[in-house]
XYZ file of C-alpha atoms in Angstrom:
406
model
C 16.434 160.534 156.302
C 17.816 164.228 155.505
C 15.557 167.004 157.107
C 13.802 169.193 154.732
C 15.356 172.229 156.606
C 18.822 171.624 157.588
C 19.477 174.788 159.575
C 17.247 177.309 161.566
C 18.698 180.719 162.329
C 16.821 182.555 165.130
C 17.381 186.218 165.748
C 15.280 187.783 168.520
C 17.330 191.113 168.372
C 16.131 193.277 165.503
C 19.110 195.590 165.097
C 22.771 194.722 165.133
C 22.167 190.981 165.530
C 19.837 191.022 162.694
C 22.418 192.407 160.480
C 24.871 189.617 161.488
C 22.440 186.919 161.017
C 21.462 188.097 157.356
C 24.930 188.378 156.329
C 26.075 184.921 157.931
C 23.161 183.204 156.381
C 23.675 184.558 153.088
C 27.279 183.168 152.781
C 26.542 179.918 154.536
C 24.035 179.148 151.737
C 26.483 180.074 149.078
C 28.920 177.401 150.787
C 26.634 174.679 151.716
C 23.591 174.888 149.331
C 21.478 173.598 152.228
C 17.744 174.548 152.932
C 17.376 177.022 155.883
C 15.070 179.423 157.346
C 15.719 182.727 159.109
C 13.409 184.041 161.861
C 12.981 187.486 163.198
C 10.452 189.194 165.353
C 7.445 190.840 163.507
C 8.547 194.238 164.555
C 11.657 194.112 162.623
C 11.723 196.449 159.574
C 14.348 194.159 157.882
C 14.708 196.398 154.730
C 15.520 199.461 156.831
C 17.605 197.517 159.619
C 19.479 195.066 157.444
C 19.431 196.860 154.057
C 17.585 196.751 150.894
C 20.393 195.049 148.863
C 20.990 192.251 151.470
C 17.382 191.533 152.066
C 16.618 191.474 148.157
C 19.493 188.742 147.939
C 18.100 186.669 150.645
C 14.356 186.933 149.365
C 15.381 185.803 145.872
C 17.378 182.769 147.278
C 14.978 179.798 146.971
C 17.137 177.715 149.578
C 15.838 180.108 152.434
C 12.592 181.002 153.931
C 12.408 184.221 155.903
C 9.589 184.163 158.905
C 8.612 187.062 161.124
C 6.858 186.141 164.113
C 4.779 188.223 166.788
C 7.082 189.608 169.445
C 4.796 188.561 172.349
C 4.485 184.859 170.995
C 8.088 184.731 169.553
C 9.217 181.625 171.413
C 5.978 179.853 170.693
C 6.015 180.672 167.126
C 9.522 179.255 166.707
C 8.649 176.047 168.519
C 5.689 175.722 166.106
C 8.150 176.080 163.300
C 10.549 173.535 164.841
C 7.763 171.023 164.920
C 6.748 171.693 161.335
C 10.198 171.934 159.623
C 12.358 169.704 161.919
C 15.624 171.376 161.263
C 18.908 169.555 162.174
C 20.671 172.521 163.583
C 19.201 175.399 165.641
C 21.490 178.459 165.686
C 20.558 181.219 168.173
C 21.819 184.772 167.855
C 22.265 185.639 171.636
C 22.784 189.179 173.248
C 23.299 189.981 176.835
C 21.180 193.077 176.486
C 18.401 190.894 175.149
C 18.336 188.093 177.460
C 18.826 190.127 180.609
C 15.127 191.228 180.265
C 13.485 188.085 178.920
C 13.285 184.143 179.499
C 12.334 183.477 175.949
C 15.685 182.041 175.145
C 15.391 179.255 177.532
C 12.206 177.176 176.401
C 13.717 177.355 172.848
C 16.721 175.444 174.031
C 15.041 173.055 176.207
C 12.537 172.114 173.591
C 15.046 171.821 170.817
C 17.121 169.390 173.045
C 13.937 167.582 173.926
C 13.526 166.754 170.158
C 17.040 165.711 169.834
C 18.123 168.731 167.689
C 21.634 170.244 167.778
C 22.023 173.719 169.242
C 24.479 176.311 168.614
C 24.528 179.612 170.495
C 26.445 182.848 169.372
C 27.078 184.990 172.302
C 27.802 188.476 171.097
C 28.878 189.916 174.495
C 29.580 188.319 177.799
C 29.147 189.756 181.274
C 29.638 188.336 184.667
C 28.779 190.446 187.736
C 30.098 190.037 191.282
C 28.014 189.923 194.279
C 27.159 193.731 195.645
C 28.108 194.448 199.165
C 27.916 197.896 201.052
C 28.901 198.953 204.605
C 25.830 201.317 204.509
C 22.886 199.997 206.533
C 20.115 202.322 205.411
C 16.910 200.588 204.256
C 17.231 202.152 200.729
C 20.926 200.871 200.235
C 19.568 197.350 201.321
C 17.004 197.416 198.827
C 19.283 198.591 196.103
C 21.698 195.908 196.915
C 19.068 193.067 197.040
C 17.831 194.291 193.609
C 21.501 194.215 192.219
C 22.082 190.759 193.669
C 18.720 189.320 192.371
C 19.508 190.680 188.756
C 23.089 189.115 188.988
C 21.542 185.501 190.140
C 18.929 185.712 187.374
C 21.639 186.396 184.764
C 23.938 183.802 186.211
C 21.091 181.221 186.030
C 20.444 181.898 182.347
C 24.120 181.817 181.528
C 24.380 178.379 183.272
C 21.549 176.866 181.396
C 22.843 178.272 178.113
C 26.358 176.768 178.718
C 25.007 173.440 180.018
C 22.538 172.680 177.236
C 23.917 174.175 174.186
C 26.001 171.854 171.987
C 28.599 174.539 171.068
C 28.962 178.185 172.173
C 30.453 180.646 169.553
C 32.255 183.789 170.803
C 34.167 186.462 168.919
C 37.486 186.735 170.999
C 39.550 184.711 173.343
C 38.775 186.992 176.121
C 34.980 186.239 175.826
C 36.088 182.546 176.217
C 37.952 183.303 179.362
C 34.916 185.005 180.898
C 32.679 182.061 180.042
C 35.114 179.738 181.688
C 34.531 181.536 185.026
C 30.828 180.427 184.904
C 29.894 177.125 186.651
C 28.838 174.419 183.977
C 31.242 176.095 181.491
C 31.994 173.676 178.634
C 34.812 172.539 176.458
C 32.856 173.251 173.237
C 33.556 176.782 172.984
C 34.604 178.083 169.421
C 36.100 181.531 168.692
C 34.839 182.954 165.522
C 35.794 186.852 164.942
C 32.835 189.318 164.024
C 32.265 189.366 160.269
C 32.781 192.208 157.926
C 31.331 193.045 154.429
C 34.522 193.633 152.569
C 32.597 194.397 149.316
C 30.340 197.121 150.937
C 32.029 200.129 149.273
C 30.531 199.384 145.741
C 26.928 200.640 145.969
C 27.029 203.197 148.595
C 27.205 207.057 147.679
C 28.922 209.276 150.129
C 27.212 212.809 150.372
C 28.861 214.129 153.483
C 31.739 216.682 152.634
C 34.293 217.979 154.929
C 35.231 221.661 155.435
C 38.418 223.160 154.098
C 40.273 219.738 153.881
C 39.539 219.235 157.638
C 40.264 215.702 158.881
C 36.676 214.188 159.242
C 36.618 211.939 162.477
C 33.526 210.065 163.607
C 32.483 208.247 166.502
C 29.645 205.871 165.858
C 27.387 203.913 168.114
C 25.110 204.224 170.916
C 25.265 207.237 172.985
C 26.268 205.608 176.342
C 29.321 205.929 178.898
C 30.910 202.597 177.899
C 31.109 203.875 174.230
C 33.280 206.884 175.435
C 31.907 209.634 173.398
C 33.125 212.178 176.203
C 36.513 210.891 175.485
C 36.308 211.617 171.788
C 35.385 215.254 172.848
C 38.279 215.466 175.188
C 40.539 214.224 172.441
C 39.200 216.881 170.092
C 39.841 219.524 172.616
C 43.454 218.614 172.778
C 43.616 218.415 168.911
C 42.225 221.951 168.748
C 44.888 223.232 171.266
C 47.580 221.985 169.118
C 46.190 223.467 165.919
C 44.917 220.296 164.079
C 42.190 221.052 161.451
C 39.634 218.476 162.232
C 35.870 218.019 162.717
C 34.251 215.466 165.210
C 30.865 214.015 164.441
C 29.162 212.012 167.134
C 26.231 210.006 165.883
C 24.205 207.298 167.197
C 20.905 206.374 169.232
C 20.291 206.749 172.870
C 19.300 203.479 174.465
C 16.722 204.206 176.911
C 14.680 202.196 179.582
C 12.317 203.382 182.500
C 14.709 201.737 184.979
C 17.899 203.309 183.536
C 18.023 206.867 182.388
C 21.722 207.240 182.715
C 22.280 207.328 178.994
C 20.121 210.502 178.686
C 22.087 212.015 181.491
C 25.299 211.010 179.675
C 23.877 212.643 176.574
C 23.241 215.922 178.384
C 26.786 215.607 179.729
C 28.522 215.318 176.339
C 26.413 218.125 174.931
C 27.508 220.488 177.723
C 31.160 219.192 177.376
C 30.993 220.150 173.562
C 29.561 223.448 174.249
C 31.191 226.421 172.166
C 33.259 223.796 170.149
C 32.290 224.579 166.528
C 34.133 221.520 165.151
C 32.000 219.113 167.139
C 28.529 218.014 166.036
C 26.135 215.479 167.908
C 23.269 213.716 166.047
C 21.094 211.274 167.981
C 18.861 209.013 166.024
C 18.820 205.495 164.953
C 20.868 204.650 161.878
C 20.131 201.847 159.588
C 23.083 199.430 158.387
C 23.292 201.227 155.104
C 23.430 204.562 156.565
C 26.090 203.535 159.063
C 28.358 202.439 156.140
C 27.683 205.526 154.214
C 28.875 207.492 157.228
C 31.938 205.202 157.769
C 32.858 205.536 153.864
C 32.762 209.411 154.241
C 35.153 209.685 157.245
C 38.962 209.927 157.352
C 39.138 208.172 160.935
C 36.509 206.304 162.883
C 37.405 207.067 166.457
C 36.187 204.386 168.968
C 37.315 205.175 172.429
C 35.397 202.320 174.102
C 35.776 202.113 178.066
C 37.115 198.664 179.382
C 34.317 197.795 181.731
C 36.323 196.671 184.998
C 34.480 198.918 187.331
C 33.266 196.928 190.531
C 35.408 193.981 189.020
C 32.798 193.134 186.341
C 34.169 190.744 183.849
C 32.655 191.648 180.526
C 33.846 191.581 176.765
C 32.160 192.330 173.497
C 32.846 192.817 169.898
C 32.250 196.009 167.793
C 30.213 195.564 164.436
C 31.120 199.157 163.677
C 35.046 198.482 163.953
C 34.561 195.398 161.843
C 32.360 197.198 159.069
C 34.925 200.125 159.191
C 38.022 198.108 158.446
C 36.170 195.981 155.850
C 35.283 199.409 154.130
C 38.915 200.347 154.143
C 38.782 203.159 156.707
C 41.151 203.730 159.478
C 39.966 202.980 162.956
C 41.649 204.732 166.003
C 40.422 202.939 168.918
C 41.048 202.293 172.721
C 43.091 199.352 173.899
C 40.339 196.727 174.222
C 40.521 192.981 173.152
C 38.039 193.218 170.213
C 40.479 195.600 168.517
C 43.771 194.172 169.369
C 42.644 190.442 168.454
C 41.774 191.548 164.903
C 44.499 194.133 164.209
C 47.321 192.203 166.121
C 50.812 193.339 165.034
C 49.763 193.467 161.278
C 49.186 197.209 161.102
C 50.659 200.203 162.612
C 49.922 201.380 166.051
C 46.061 202.244 166.105
C 45.085 201.571 169.835
C 45.537 203.789 172.806
C 45.196 203.832 176.619
C 45.177 207.547 177.387
C 44.029 210.652 175.537
C 47.485 211.857 174.823
C 48.276 208.724 172.908
C 45.034 209.060 170.741
C 45.889 212.604 170.153
C 49.365 211.760 168.989
C 48.021 208.889 166.587
C 45.489 211.314 165.100
C 47.636 214.330 164.819
C 50.363 212.065 162.839
C 47.560 211.311 160.306
C 46.694 214.936 160.000
C 50.167 215.858 159.289
C 50.925 213.098 156.752
C 47.705 212.101 154.981
C 49.744 209.622 152.943
C 49.722 207.433 155.929
C 46.050 207.363 156.150
C 45.973 205.708 152.813
C 48.496 203.107 153.722
C 46.891 202.223 157.053
C 43.365 201.980 155.380
C 44.839 199.568 152.775
C 46.434 197.485 155.529
C 43.227 197.253 157.536
C 41.285 196.367 154.372
C 43.626 193.464 153.617
C 43.388 192.249 157.260
C 39.576 192.309 156.910
C 39.482 190.448 153.541
C 42.053 187.749 154.847
C 40.491 187.264 158.277
C 36.920 188.446 158.740
C 35.255 188.705 155.498
C 31.728 187.150 155.577
C 32.899 184.340 153.280
C 35.644 183.429 155.791
C 33.408 183.668 158.864
C 30.554 181.609 157.259
C 33.258 178.957 156.241
C 34.306 178.833 159.998
C 30.630 178.503 161.158
C 29.887 175.863 158.458
C 32.944 173.838 159.829
C 31.399 174.055 163.275
C 27.765 173.126 162.109
C 28.893 170.211 159.877
C 30.492 168.467 163.085
C 27.454 168.807 165.287
């Protein structure tokens, strides 16, 4: 008997993962014509976060039902829907920042396996932390070490359960797979599917931002936090100013905040101080919707993403960048740090766009400022790479190949 609902897409995260889930589901339905449902938390303002056009397309598709469940009882609500709809495949959108604070993920996997359902999990980022040691013996230091090691074991436990119980794990890069294989109970059923990109996004977005006096418009988009490297962007701009490059830098994004960790606000204050008296640097801190981000991208000459490689304290971690994927899908040049998520997509198919030092970044950007025709050529090259390798149609097809074999 074929189940009424073939696939259940579950997205506990209401921001970037919601955008990913919505785009993926839209294209999977175009390929498979199966019946499916898409589940979000009730707090998700989907038209705002995901975008009016995309949500309209999904709501008008009679193959899919969209559910919004109360945050507090999200896991229970999903279990009730599983019992009611009996889908063949459960696909969970998984994010380190999300499961690090909640055990909601685990009962869903156990319950799904109890009913004999197939479970696929997309891990958008992967972290593995080492044990924390210190030669200091004060009680305060001891308590901090204990706290860090408890968190480490907690995250490790959840990873073990996910890796052991899931039928397939989907990651975005080979480097993510390498990190996963360091965990106990790592499985052979790990599939690499790149982060998708809307390669048709430029049609219905109006760009109202204007640059000054033909100045090169550079943007660093994303959460304001140290690992995103906004301070590196400012240092790059200082060097560009010194060599007389006419450019403006716009740093834009929200500030992640929790009571336990105020470092992001400290970092924000640091970059504000760092950019003091720099008239060609602006910083705007607020949450941008998916549509707003794409409008910002389309009104830029260069998207600058100087992400830090997180190898401090020997932390193993990898993630993908939705901003990077969106930018090249829009045909906008990206200059970024030498991280796996960028290199694995660009490969050797486009001219050198990644850097390891500030001077290398300055050389790349100044070459574009001196020869604007190169910007157009590189943008076309990146657009072609996106269309051929990471369009949502391509990514959905890769997912469907995986799901159909479960």
